[in-house]
């Protein structure tokens, strides 16, 4: 059975921590699932040079926050 982990990114400092967690987990066999809120997407665009698609690409499965 595959180990799975859900990463929820909601904004503010969570964007940095969530992205870094996904980057670290990409080096492991753990399957990552991501939920990223609209405020998190806005924070990412405002405070970094990363794109939402870049963060989504780090996860194995991406869900809509709806």
PDB file of N, CA and C in Angstrom:
ATOM      1  N   UNK A   1       0.846  -1.182   0.000  1.00  0.00           N
ATOM      2  CA  UNK A   1       0.000   0.000   0.000  1.00  0.00           C
ATOM      3  C   UNK A   1       0.892   1.246   0.000  1.00  0.00           C
ATOM      4  N   UNK A   2       0.478   2.244  -0.757  1.00  0.00           N
ATOM      5  CA  UNK A   2       1.223   3.486  -0.869  1.00  0.00           C
ATOM      6  C   UNK A   2       0.889   4.420   0.293  1.00  0.00           C
ATOM      7  N   UNK A   3       1.917   5.014   0.877  1.00  0.00           N
ATOM      8  CA  UNK A   3       1.685   6.051   1.886  1.00  0.00           C
ATOM      9  C   UNK A   3       1.252   7.316   1.157  1.00  0.00           C
ATOM     10  N   UNK A   4       0.267   8.006   1.735  1.00  0.00           N
ATOM     11  CA  UNK A   4      -0.253   9.234   1.144  1.00  0.00           C
ATOM     12  C   UNK A   4      -0.276  10.336   2.185  1.00  0.00           C
ATOM     13  N   UNK A   5      -0.091  11.565   1.712  1.00  0.00           N
ATOM     14  CA  UNK A   5      -0.126  12.714   2.606  1.00  0.00           C
ATOM     15  C   UNK A   5      -0.859  13.847   1.902  1.00  0.00           C
ATOM     16  N   UNK A   6      -1.795  14.466   2.621  1.00  0.00           N
ATOM     17  CA  UNK A   6      -2.509  15.621   2.091  1.00  0.00           C
ATOM     18  C   UNK A   6      -1.821  16.885   2.595  1.00  0.00           C
ATOM     19  N   UNK A   7      -1.499  17.774   1.667  1.00  0.00           N
ATOM     20  CA  UNK A   7      -0.914  19.073   2.002  1.00  0.00           C
ATOM     21  C   UNK A   7      -1.981  20.121   1.707  1.00  0.00           C
ATOM     22  N   UNK A   8      -2.348  20.897   2.713  1.00  0.00           N
ATOM     23  CA  UNK A   8      -3.300  21.986   2.547  1.00  0.00           C
ATOM     24  C   UNK A   8      -2.564  23.310   2.673  1.00  0.00           C
ATOM     25  N   UNK A   9      -2.664  24.138   1.644  1.00  0.00           N
ATOM     26  CA  UNK A   9      -2.001  25.446   1.663  1.00  0.00           C
ATOM     27  C   UNK A   9      -3.083  26.511   1.640  1.00  0.00           C
ATOM     28  N   UNK A  10      -3.078  27.367   2.668  1.00  0.00           N
ATOM     29  CA  UNK A  10      -4.158  28.340   2.813  1.00  0.00           C
ATOM     30  C   UNK A  10      -3.727  29.793   2.662  1.00  0.00           C
ATOM     31  N   UNK A  11      -2.475  30.061   2.538  1.00  0.00           N
ATOM     32  CA  UNK A  11      -2.031  31.435   2.358  1.00  0.00           C
ATOM     33  C   UNK A  11      -0.988  31.826   3.373  1.00  0.00           C
ATOM     34  N   UNK A  12      -0.561  33.080   3.308  1.00  0.00           N
ATOM     35  CA  UNK A  12       0.470  33.644   4.185  1.00  0.00           C
ATOM     36  C   UNK A  12       1.702  32.754   4.220  1.00  0.00           C
ATOM     37  N   UNK A  13       2.224  32.459   5.392  1.00  0.00           N
ATOM     38  CA  UNK A  13       3.446  31.647   5.480  1.00  0.00           C
ATOM     39  C   UNK A  13       3.204  30.205   5.053  1.00  0.00           C
ATOM     40  N   UNK A  14       1.948  29.783   5.013  1.00  0.00           N
ATOM     41  CA  UNK A  14       1.620  28.434   4.589  1.00  0.00           C
ATOM     42  C   UNK A  14       2.067  28.137   3.174  1.00  0.00           C
ATOM     43  N   UNK A  15       2.132  29.155   2.331  1.00  0.00           N
ATOM     44  CA  UNK A  15       2.564  28.960   0.951  1.00  0.00           C
ATOM     45  C   UNK A  15       4.005  28.475   0.924  1.00  0.00           C
ATOM     46  N   UNK A  16       4.862  29.111   1.684  1.00  0.00           N
ATOM     47  CA  UNK A  16       6.277  28.731   1.718  1.00  0.00           C
ATOM     48  C   UNK A  16       6.447  27.345   2.325  1.00  0.00           C
ATOM     49  N   UNK A  17       5.809  27.115   3.457  1.00  0.00           N
ATOM     50  CA  UNK A  17       5.933  25.812   4.119  1.00  0.00           C
ATOM     51  C   UNK A  17       5.356  24.681   3.266  1.00  0.00           C
ATOM     52  N   UNK A  18       4.222  24.925   2.649  1.00  0.00           N
ATOM     53  CA  UNK A  18       3.605  23.908   1.808  1.00  0.00           C
ATOM     54  C   UNK A  18       4.453  23.561   0.603  1.00  0.00           C
ATOM     55  N   UNK A  19       4.985  24.582  -0.067  1.00  0.00           N
ATOM     56  CA  UNK A  19       5.840  24.354  -1.228  1.00  0.00           C
ATOM     57  C   UNK A  19       7.083  23.583  -0.844  1.00  0.00           C
ATOM     58  N   UNK A  20       7.704  23.975   0.250  1.00  0.00           N
ATOM     59  CA  UNK A  20       8.920  23.282   0.703  1.00  0.00           C
ATOM     60  C   UNK A  20       8.627  21.834   1.109  1.00  0.00           C
ATOM     61  N   UNK A  21       7.485  21.609   1.722  1.00  0.00           N
ATOM     62  CA  UNK A  21       7.112  20.243   2.085  1.00  0.00           C
ATOM     63  C   UNK A  21       6.933  19.393   0.829  1.00  0.00           C
ATOM     64  N   UNK A  22       6.265  19.949  -0.171  1.00  0.00           N
ATOM     65  CA  UNK A  22       6.072  19.210  -1.418  1.00  0.00           C
ATOM     66  C   UNK A  22       7.402  18.920  -2.108  1.00  0.00           C
ATOM     67  N   UNK A  23       8.310  19.886  -2.076  1.00  0.00           N
ATOM     68  CA  UNK A  23       9.631  19.666  -2.682  1.00  0.00           C
ATOM     69  C   UNK A  23      10.374  18.544  -1.968  1.00  0.00           C
ATOM     70  N   UNK A  24      10.324  18.534  -0.650  1.00  0.00           N
ATOM     71  CA  UNK A  24      11.004  17.494   0.127  1.00  0.00           C
ATOM     72  C   UNK A  24      10.350  16.131  -0.099  1.00  0.00           C
ATOM     73  N   UNK A  25       9.038  16.105  -0.125  1.00  0.00           N
ATOM     74  CA  UNK A  25       8.319  14.845  -0.297  1.00  0.00           C
ATOM     75  C   UNK A  25       8.471  14.275  -1.706  1.00  0.00           C
ATOM     76  N   UNK A  26       8.799  15.125  -2.672  1.00  0.00           N
ATOM     77  CA  UNK A  26       8.999  14.654  -4.047  1.00  0.00           C
ATOM     78  C   UNK A  26      10.169  13.674  -4.128  1.00  0.00           C
ATOM     79  N   UNK A  27      11.061  13.720  -3.148  1.00  0.00           N
ATOM     80  CA  UNK A  27      12.232  12.849  -3.117  1.00  0.00           C
ATOM     81  C   UNK A  27      11.949  11.535  -2.392  1.00  0.00           C
ATOM     82  N   UNK A  28      10.686  11.316  -2.035  1.00  0.00           N
ATOM     83  CA  UNK A  28      10.295  10.126  -1.275  1.00  0.00           C
ATOM     84  C   UNK A  28       9.233   9.341  -2.056  1.00  0.00           C
ATOM     85  N   UNK A  29       8.933   8.138  -1.621  1.00  0.00           N
ATOM     86  CA  UNK A  29       7.867   7.374  -2.284  1.00  0.00           C
ATOM     87  C   UNK A  29       6.457   7.752  -1.809  1.00  0.00           C
ATOM     88  N   UNK A  30       6.345   8.757  -0.962  1.00  0.00           N
ATOM     89  CA  UNK A  30       5.037   9.174  -0.438  1.00  0.00           C
ATOM     90  C   UNK A  30       4.248   9.892  -1.528  1.00  0.00           C
ATOM     91  N   UNK A  31       3.002   9.479  -1.710  1.00  0.00           N
ATOM     92  CA  UNK A  31       2.113  10.110  -2.684  1.00  0.00           C
ATOM     93  C   UNK A  31       1.517  11.362  -2.049  1.00  0.00           C
ATOM     94  N   UNK A  32       1.672  12.513  -2.707  1.00  0.00           N
ATOM     95  CA  UNK A  32       1.185  13.772  -2.140  1.00  0.00           C
ATOM     96  C   UNK A  32      -0.088  14.233  -2.836  1.00  0.00           C
ATOM     97  N   UNK A  33      -1.014  14.723  -2.009  1.00  0.00           N
ATOM     98  CA  UNK A  33      -2.275  15.273  -2.483  1.00  0.00           C
ATOM     99  C   UNK A  33      -2.321  16.721  -2.009  1.00  0.00           C
ATOM    100  N   UNK A  34      -2.679  17.642  -2.896  1.00  0.00           N
ATOM    101  CA  UNK A  34      -2.632  19.066  -2.596  1.00  0.00           C
ATOM    102  C   UNK A  34      -4.004  19.710  -2.708  1.00  0.00           C
ATOM    103  N   UNK A  35      -4.322  20.535  -1.696  1.00  0.00           N
ATOM    104  CA  UNK A  35      -5.469  21.437  -1.746  1.00  0.00           C
ATOM    105  C   UNK A  35      -4.907  22.823  -1.482  1.00  0.00           C
ATOM    106  N   UNK A  36      -5.115  23.731  -2.430  1.00  0.00           N
ATOM    107  CA  UNK A  36      -4.557  25.082  -2.318  1.00  0.00           C
ATOM    108  C   UNK A  36      -5.697  26.081  -2.493  1.00  0.00           C
ATOM    109  N   UNK A  37      -5.910  26.938  -1.494  1.00  0.00           N
ATOM    110  CA  UNK A  37      -7.006  27.899  -1.547  1.00  0.00           C
ATOM    111  C   UNK A  37      -6.679  29.058  -2.485  1.00  0.00           C
ATOM    112  N   UNK A  38      -7.709  29.789  -2.874  1.00  0.00           N
ATOM    113  CA  UNK A  38      -7.516  30.979  -3.719  1.00  0.00           C
ATOM    114  C   UNK A  38      -6.621  32.017  -3.026  1.00  0.00           C
ATOM    115  N   UNK A  39      -6.818  32.286  -1.713  1.00  0.00           N
ATOM    116  CA  UNK A  39      -5.900  33.219  -1.050  1.00  0.00           C
ATOM    117  C   UNK A  39      -4.441  32.745  -1.101  1.00  0.00           C
ATOM    118  N   UNK A  40      -4.222  31.444  -1.039  1.00  0.00           N
ATOM    119  CA  UNK A  40      -2.859  30.921  -1.147  1.00  0.00           C
ATOM    120  C   UNK A  40      -2.294  31.183  -2.530  1.00  0.00           C
ATOM    121  N   UNK A  41      -3.116  31.018  -3.552  1.00  0.00           N
ATOM    122  CA  UNK A  41      -2.665  31.281  -4.918  1.00  0.00           C
ATOM    123  C   UNK A  41      -2.310  32.753  -5.092  1.00  0.00           C
ATOM    124  N   UNK A  42      -3.119  33.634  -4.512  1.00  0.00           N
ATOM    125  CA  UNK A  42      -2.848  35.076  -4.589  1.00  0.00           C
ATOM    126  C   UNK A  42      -1.554  35.415  -3.859  1.00  0.00           C
ATOM    127  N   UNK A  43      -1.371  34.844  -2.671  1.00  0.00           N
ATOM    128  CA  UNK A  43      -0.146  35.077  -1.899  1.00  0.00           C
ATOM    129  C   UNK A  43       1.069  34.599  -2.682  1.00  0.00           C
ATOM    130  N   UNK A  44       0.974  33.435  -3.279  1.00  0.00           N
ATOM    131  CA  UNK A  44       2.079  32.895  -4.060  1.00  0.00           C
ATOM    132  C   UNK A  44       2.444  33.847  -5.201  1.00  0.00           C
ATOM    133  N   UNK A  45       1.451  34.324  -5.925  1.00  0.00           N
ATOM    134  CA  UNK A  45       1.702  35.220  -7.051  1.00  0.00           C
ATOM    135  C   UNK A  45       2.271  36.565  -6.615  1.00  0.00           C
ATOM    136  N   UNK A  46       1.841  37.036  -5.455  1.00  0.00           N
ATOM    137  CA  UNK A  46       2.266  38.341  -4.958  1.00  0.00           C
ATOM    138  C   UNK A  46       3.650  38.308  -4.325  1.00  0.00           C
ATOM    139  N   UNK A  47       3.954  37.236  -3.605  1.00  0.00           N
ATOM    140  CA  UNK A  47       5.161  37.212  -2.781  1.00  0.00           C
ATOM    141  C   UNK A  47       6.288  36.328  -3.303  1.00  0.00           C
ATOM    142  N   UNK A  48       6.108  35.724  -4.470  1.00  0.00           N
ATOM    143  CA  UNK A  48       7.193  34.893  -4.996  1.00  0.00           C
ATOM    144  C   UNK A  48       7.197  34.946  -6.513  1.00  0.00           C
ATOM    145  N   UNK A  49       8.232  34.372  -7.077  1.00  0.00           N
ATOM    146  CA  UNK A  49       8.326  34.301  -8.535  1.00  0.00           C
ATOM    147  C   UNK A  49       7.789  32.973  -9.069  1.00  0.00           C
ATOM    148  N   UNK A  50       7.228  32.152  -8.180  1.00  0.00           N
ATOM    149  CA  UNK A  50       6.668  30.850  -8.561  1.00  0.00           C
ATOM    150  C   UNK A  50       5.257  31.025  -9.105  1.00  0.00           C
ATOM    151  N   UNK A  51       4.872  30.112  -9.941  1.00  0.00           N
ATOM    152  CA  UNK A  51       3.521  30.093 -10.481  1.00  0.00           C
ATOM    153  C   UNK A  51       2.715  28.981  -9.792  1.00  0.00           C
ATOM    154  N   UNK A  52       1.412  29.148  -9.765  1.00  0.00           N
ATOM    155  CA  UNK A  52       0.544  28.154  -9.154  1.00  0.00           C
ATOM    156  C   UNK A  52       0.772  26.797  -9.818  1.00  0.00           C
ATOM    157  N   UNK A  53       0.928  26.796 -11.120  1.00  0.00           N
ATOM    158  CA  UNK A  53       1.155  25.543 -11.854  1.00  0.00           C
ATOM    159  C   UNK A  53       2.437  24.855 -11.392  1.00  0.00           C
ATOM    160  N   UNK A  54       3.449  25.638 -10.996  1.00  0.00           N
ATOM    161  CA  UNK A  54       4.709  25.058 -10.497  1.00  0.00           C
ATOM    162  C   UNK A  54       4.473  24.284  -9.204  1.00  0.00           C
ATOM    163  N   UNK A  55       3.665  24.846  -8.320  1.00  0.00           N
ATOM    164  CA  UNK A  55       3.367  24.184  -7.043  1.00  0.00           C
ATOM    165  C   UNK A  55       2.482  22.963  -7.293  1.00  0.00           C
ATOM    166  N   UNK A  56       1.500  23.113  -8.171  1.00  0.00           N
ATOM    167  CA  UNK A  56       0.635  21.973  -8.505  1.00  0.00           C
ATOM    168  C   UNK A  56       1.459  20.814  -9.066  1.00  0.00           C
ATOM    169  N   UNK A  57       2.454  21.128  -9.858  1.00  0.00           N
ATOM    170  CA  UNK A  57       3.283  20.096 -10.488  1.00  0.00           C
ATOM    171  C   UNK A  57       4.081  19.278  -9.458  1.00  0.00           C
ATOM    172  N   UNK A  58       4.275  19.824  -8.275  1.00  0.00           N
ATOM    173  CA  UNK A  58       5.020  19.112  -7.223  1.00  0.00           C
ATOM    174  C   UNK A  58       4.187  18.010  -6.578  1.00  0.00           C
ATOM    175  N   UNK A  59       2.864  18.107  -6.696  1.00  0.00           N
ATOM    176  CA  UNK A  59       1.977  17.112  -6.060  1.00  0.00           C
ATOM    177  C   UNK A  59       1.571  16.033  -7.052  1.00  0.00           C
ATOM    178  N   UNK A  60       1.292  14.872  -6.518  1.00  0.00           N
ATOM    179  CA  UNK A  60       0.819  13.776  -7.349  1.00  0.00           C
ATOM    180  C   UNK A  60      -0.640  13.952  -7.754  1.00  0.00           C
ATOM    181  N   UNK A  61      -1.439  14.506  -6.829  1.00  0.00           N
ATOM    182  CA  UNK A  61      -2.867  14.739  -7.069  1.00  0.00           C
ATOM    183  C   UNK A  61      -3.209  16.128  -6.547  1.00  0.00           C
ATOM    184  N   UNK A  62      -3.966  16.894  -7.333  1.00  0.00           N
ATOM    185  CA  UNK A  62      -4.364  18.255  -6.930  1.00  0.00           C
ATOM    186  C   UNK A  62      -5.879  18.327  -6.916  1.00  0.00           C
ATOM    187  N   UNK A  63      -6.422  18.884  -5.834  1.00  0.00           N
ATOM    188  CA  UNK A  63      -7.866  19.048  -5.685  1.00  0.00           C
ATOM    189  C   UNK A  63      -8.229  20.528  -5.677  1.00  0.00           C
ATOM    190  N   UNK A  64      -9.417  20.810  -6.145  1.00  0.00           N
ATOM    191  CA  UNK A  64      -9.974  22.163  -6.055  1.00  0.00           C
ATOM    192  C   UNK A  64     -10.339  22.433  -4.596  1.00  0.00           C
ATOM    193  N   UNK A  65     -10.159  23.661  -4.123  1.00  0.00           N
ATOM    194  CA  UNK A  65     -10.551  23.945  -2.735  1.00  0.00           C
ATOM    195  C   UNK A  65     -12.074  23.940  -2.553  1.00  0.00           C
ATOM    196  N   UNK A  66     -12.795  23.894  -3.637  1.00  0.00           N
ATOM    197  CA  UNK A  66     -14.262  23.846  -3.554  1.00  0.00           C
ATOM    198  C   UNK A  66     -14.714  22.447  -3.243  1.00  0.00           C
TER     199      UNK A  66
END
